[in-house]
mmCIF file of C-alpha atoms in Angstrom:
data_model
loop_
_atom_site.group_PDB
_atom_site.id
_atom_site.type_symbol
_atom_site.label_atom_id
_atom_site.label_comp_id
_atom_site.label_asym_id
_atom_site.label_seq_id
_atom_site.Cartn_x
_atom_site.Cartn_y
_atom_site.Cartn_z
ATOM 1 C CA MET A 1 58.171 -14.381 -42.519
ATOM 2 C CA SER A 2 55.616 -12.629 -40.329
ATOM 3 C CA LEU A 3 56.629 -10.630 -37.282
ATOM 4 C CA LYS A 4 55.043 -13.269 -35.013
ATOM 5 C CA ASP A 5 57.035 -16.068 -36.668
ATOM 6 C CA ARG A 6 60.242 -14.025 -36.410
ATOM 7 C CA LEU A 7 59.572 -13.392 -32.737
ATOM 8 C CA THR A 8 58.956 -17.101 -32.090
ATOM 9 C CA GLU A 9 62.228 -18.047 -33.805
ATOM 10 C CA ASN A 10 64.143 -15.334 -31.939
ATOM 11 C CA ILE A 11 62.695 -16.485 -28.616
ATOM 12 C CA LYS A 12 64.085 -19.965 -29.287
ATOM 13 C CA THR A 13 67.483 -18.536 -30.208
ATOM 14 C CA ALA A 14 67.585 -16.324 -27.114
ATOM 15 C CA MET A 15 66.619 -19.303 -24.907
ATOM 16 C CA LYS A 16 69.438 -21.399 -26.365
ATOM 17 C CA ALA A 17 71.897 -18.542 -25.930
ATOM 18 C CA LYS A 18 70.619 -17.940 -22.356
ATOM 19 C CA ASP A 19 70.285 -14.228 -23.230
ATOM 20 C CA LYS A 20 67.848 -13.188 -20.490
ATOM 21 C CA ILE A 21 67.312 -9.541 -21.538
ATOM 22 C CA ARG A 22 66.770 -10.443 -25.197
ATOM 23 C CA LEU A 23 64.385 -13.248 -24.238
ATOM 24 C CA GLU A 24 62.329 -11.030 -21.933
ATOM 25 C CA THR A 25 62.178 -8.192 -24.450
ATOM 26 C CA ILE A 26 61.105 -10.403 -27.363
ATOM 27 C CA ARG A 27 58.524 -12.079 -25.176
ATOM 28 C CA SER A 28 57.089 -8.671 -24.219
ATOM 29 C CA ILE A 29 56.863 -7.708 -27.916
ATOM 30 C CA LYS A 30 55.146 -11.016 -28.736
ATOM 31 C CA LYS A 31 52.726 -10.526 -25.823
ATOM 32 C CA ALA A 32 51.803 -7.057 -27.135
ATOM 33 C CA VAL A 33 51.275 -8.460 -30.647
ATOM 34 C CA MET A 34 49.094 -11.284 -29.376
ATOM 35 C CA GLU A 35 47.047 -8.967 -27.142
ATOM 36 C CA LYS A 36 46.387 -6.695 -30.134
ATOM 37 C CA GLU A 37 45.364 -9.684 -32.260
ATOM 38 C CA ILE A 38 42.978 -10.874 -29.583
ATOM 39 C CA SER A 39 41.441 -7.431 -29.222
ATOM 40 C CA LEU A 40 40.742 -7.306 -33.007
ATOM 41 C CA ARG A 41 39.106 -10.747 -33.250
ATOM 42 C CA PRO A 42 35.592 -9.445 -32.443
ATOM 43 C CA GLU A 43 35.953 -7.164 -35.455
ATOM 44 C CA GLY A 44 36.667 -10.164 -37.643
ATOM 45 C CA GLN A 45 40.419 -9.638 -38.046
ATOM 46 C CA ASP A 46 42.558 -12.692 -37.275
ATOM 47 C CA THR A 47 46.053 -11.347 -38.043
ATOM 48 C CA LEU A 48 47.636 -7.928 -37.770
ATOM 49 C CA THR A 49 48.521 -5.837 -40.797
ATOM 50 C CA GLU A 50 52.096 -4.711 -41.248
ATOM 51 C CA ALA A 51 51.062 -1.193 -40.194
ATOM 52 C CA GLN A 52 49.506 -2.508 -36.987
ATOM 53 C CA GLU A 53 52.676 -4.473 -36.202
ATOM 54 C CA LEU A 54 54.714 -1.335 -36.851
ATOM 55 C CA ASP A 55 52.454 0.606 -34.458
ATOM 56 C CA ILE A 56 53.092 -1.916 -31.710
ATOM 57 C CA LEU A 57 56.865 -1.856 -32.238
ATOM 58 C CA ALA A 58 56.922 1.938 -32.342
ATOM 59 C CA GLN A 59 54.872 2.036 -29.146
ATOM 60 C CA GLN A 60 57.229 -0.385 -27.435
ATOM 61 C CA ALA A 61 60.247 1.690 -28.493
ATOM 62 C CA LYS A 62 58.579 4.924 -27.292
ATOM 63 C CA GLN A 63 57.864 3.358 -23.900
ATOM 64 C CA ARG A 64 61.543 2.425 -23.575
ATOM 65 C CA ARG A 65 62.722 5.908 -24.595
ATOM 66 C CA ASP A 66 60.383 7.518 -22.079
ATOM 67 C CA SER A 67 61.561 5.135 -19.335
ATOM 68 C CA ILE A 68 65.211 5.806 -20.146
ATOM 69 C CA GLU A 69 64.586 9.546 -19.783
ATOM 70 C CA GLN A 70 62.685 9.158 -16.505
ATOM 71 C CA TYR A 71 65.200 6.726 -14.978
ATOM 72 C CA SER A 72 68.125 8.967 -16.014
ATOM 73 C CA ASN A 73 66.480 12.000 -14.450
ATOM 74 C CA ALA A 74 65.909 10.045 -11.257
ATOM 75 C CA GLY A 75 69.566 8.940 -11.160
ATOM 76 C CA ARG A 76 68.698 5.288 -11.748
ATOM 77 C CA ASP A 77 71.315 4.559 -14.404
ATOM 78 C CA ASP A 78 71.071 0.812 -13.772
ATOM 79 C CA LEU A 79 67.420 0.807 -14.862
ATOM 80 C CA ALA A 80 68.094 3.246 -17.701
ATOM 81 C CA ASP A 81 70.814 0.943 -19.035
ATOM 82 C CA ARG A 82 68.444 -2.037 -19.020
ATOM 83 C CA GLU A 83 65.779 -0.035 -20.888
ATOM 84 C CA ALA A 84 68.433 1.068 -23.404
ATOM 85 C CA GLN A 85 69.398 -2.567 -24.004
ATOM 86 C CA GLU A 86 65.748 -3.445 -24.571
ATOM 87 C CA LEU A 87 65.362 -0.503 -26.979
ATOM 88 C CA VAL A 88 68.245 -1.741 -29.108
ATOM 89 C CA ILE A 89 66.537 -5.137 -29.395
ATOM 90 C CA ILE A 90 63.187 -3.578 -30.306
ATOM 91 C CA GLU A 91 64.812 -1.365 -32.938
ATOM 92 C CA GLU A 92 66.048 -4.521 -34.704
ATOM 93 C CA TYR A 93 62.410 -5.122 -35.701
ATOM 94 C CA LEU A 94 61.701 -1.531 -36.759
ATOM 95 C CA PRO A 95 62.524 -0.097 -40.193
ATOM 96 C CA GLN A 96 65.877 1.667 -40.539
ATOM 97 C CA GLN A 97 65.717 4.993 -38.686
ATOM 98 C CA LEU A 98 66.279 8.142 -40.743
ATOM 99 C CA SER A 99 69.467 10.130 -40.322
ATOM 100 C CA GLU A 100 69.294 13.724 -39.055
ATOM 101 C CA GLU A 101 69.851 15.058 -42.618
ATOM 102 C CA GLU A 102 67.221 12.777 -44.204
ATOM 103 C CA LEU A 103 64.716 13.736 -41.528
ATOM 104 C CA SER A 104 65.436 17.438 -41.962
ATOM 105 C CA GLN A 105 65.000 17.175 -45.726
ATOM 106 C CA LEU A 106 61.680 15.292 -45.427
ATOM 107 C CA ILE A 107 60.358 17.807 -42.886
ATOM 108 C CA ASP A 108 61.306 20.672 -45.220
ATOM 109 C CA GLU A 109 59.350 18.934 -48.020
ATOM 110 C CA ILE A 110 56.314 18.490 -45.767
ATOM 111 C CA ILE A 111 56.433 22.118 -44.611
ATOM 112 C CA THR A 112 56.537 23.233 -48.286
ATOM 113 C CA LYS A 113 53.695 20.859 -49.257
ATOM 114 C CA VAL A 114 51.487 22.036 -46.376
ATOM 115 C CA GLY A 115 52.457 25.688 -46.948
ATOM 116 C CA ALA A 116 53.294 26.194 -43.281
ATOM 117 C CA LYS A 117 55.200 29.307 -42.369
ATOM 118 C CA LEU A 118 54.240 30.031 -38.765
ATOM 119 C CA PRO A 119 54.477 28.098 -35.480
ATOM 120 C CA LYS A 120 50.663 27.961 -35.403
ATOM 121 C CA ASN A 121 50.816 25.637 -38.506
ATOM 122 C CA MET A 122 52.738 23.014 -36.489
ATOM 123 C CA GLY A 123 49.692 20.749 -36.131
ATOM 124 C CA LYS A 124 49.261 20.379 -39.886
ATOM 125 C CA VAL A 125 52.935 19.622 -40.372
ATOM 126 C CA MET A 126 53.090 17.167 -37.475
ATOM 127 C CA GLY A 127 49.991 15.287 -38.672
ATOM 128 C CA MET A 128 51.446 14.675 -42.128
ATOM 129 C CA ALA A 129 54.999 14.095 -40.763
ATOM 130 C CA MET A 130 53.950 11.419 -38.312
ATOM 131 C CA LYS A 131 51.968 9.558 -41.000
ATOM 132 C CA GLN A 132 54.868 9.674 -43.411
ATOM 133 C CA LEU A 133 57.639 8.997 -40.893
ATOM 134 C CA LYS A 134 55.890 6.342 -38.741
ATOM 135 C CA GLY A 135 58.457 3.951 -37.366
ATOM 136 C CA LYS A 136 61.299 5.735 -39.161
ATOM 137 C CA ALA A 137 61.887 8.552 -36.693
ATOM 138 C CA ASP A 138 61.210 9.317 -33.046
ATOM 139 C CA GLY A 139 58.202 11.569 -32.517
ATOM 140 C CA LYS A 140 60.022 13.841 -30.095
ATOM 141 C CA GLN A 141 62.842 14.366 -32.550
ATOM 142 C CA VAL A 142 60.364 15.167 -35.347
ATOM 143 C CA GLN A 143 58.483 17.581 -33.122
ATOM 144 C CA ALA A 144 61.653 19.390 -32.030
ATOM 145 C CA MET A 145 62.812 19.731 -35.628
ATOM 146 C CA VAL A 146 59.429 21.018 -36.864
ATOM 147 C CA LYS A 147 59.283 23.479 -33.982
ATOM 148 C CA ALA A 148 62.800 24.798 -34.796
ATOM 149 C CA LYS A 149 61.993 25.160 -38.495
ATOM 150 C CA LEU A 150 58.646 26.908 -37.993
ATOM 151 C CA GLY A 151 59.843 29.008 -35.083
ATOM 152 C CA ASN A 152 62.455 30.614 -37.304
ATOM 153 C CA GLY A 153 60.012 31.159 -40.191
#
């Protein structure tokens, strides 16, 4: 089942359950998917690839994480809580996130493959890491881990 079909089914389920937050969140994801599809039509592409769908979901999750951080810093816990609830719903559509140990191990492998030893090699490592870990780990978490590993090298 395509992401769009899943979203449509889940919208119906959320409407029946009268789950307002879930309904609004899924609708916002579907809207982003449809906007991306429409923007690609002039290029001759009617449907999104799995990678493009993953990009949209990752972008939606990142927006929620950023909002949670900003609202928390501003003392708006009510808004931060709502964004956190939306993030949980979005993550249901993303691939399983890597654990801290799995992420650390993969970053070590990438650092070895790239031959990075100094903090100035961070760009090479991040480029490969973000391609390989797309949708499986938060970019800020990856960046912090790469920085810690190269900073101590």
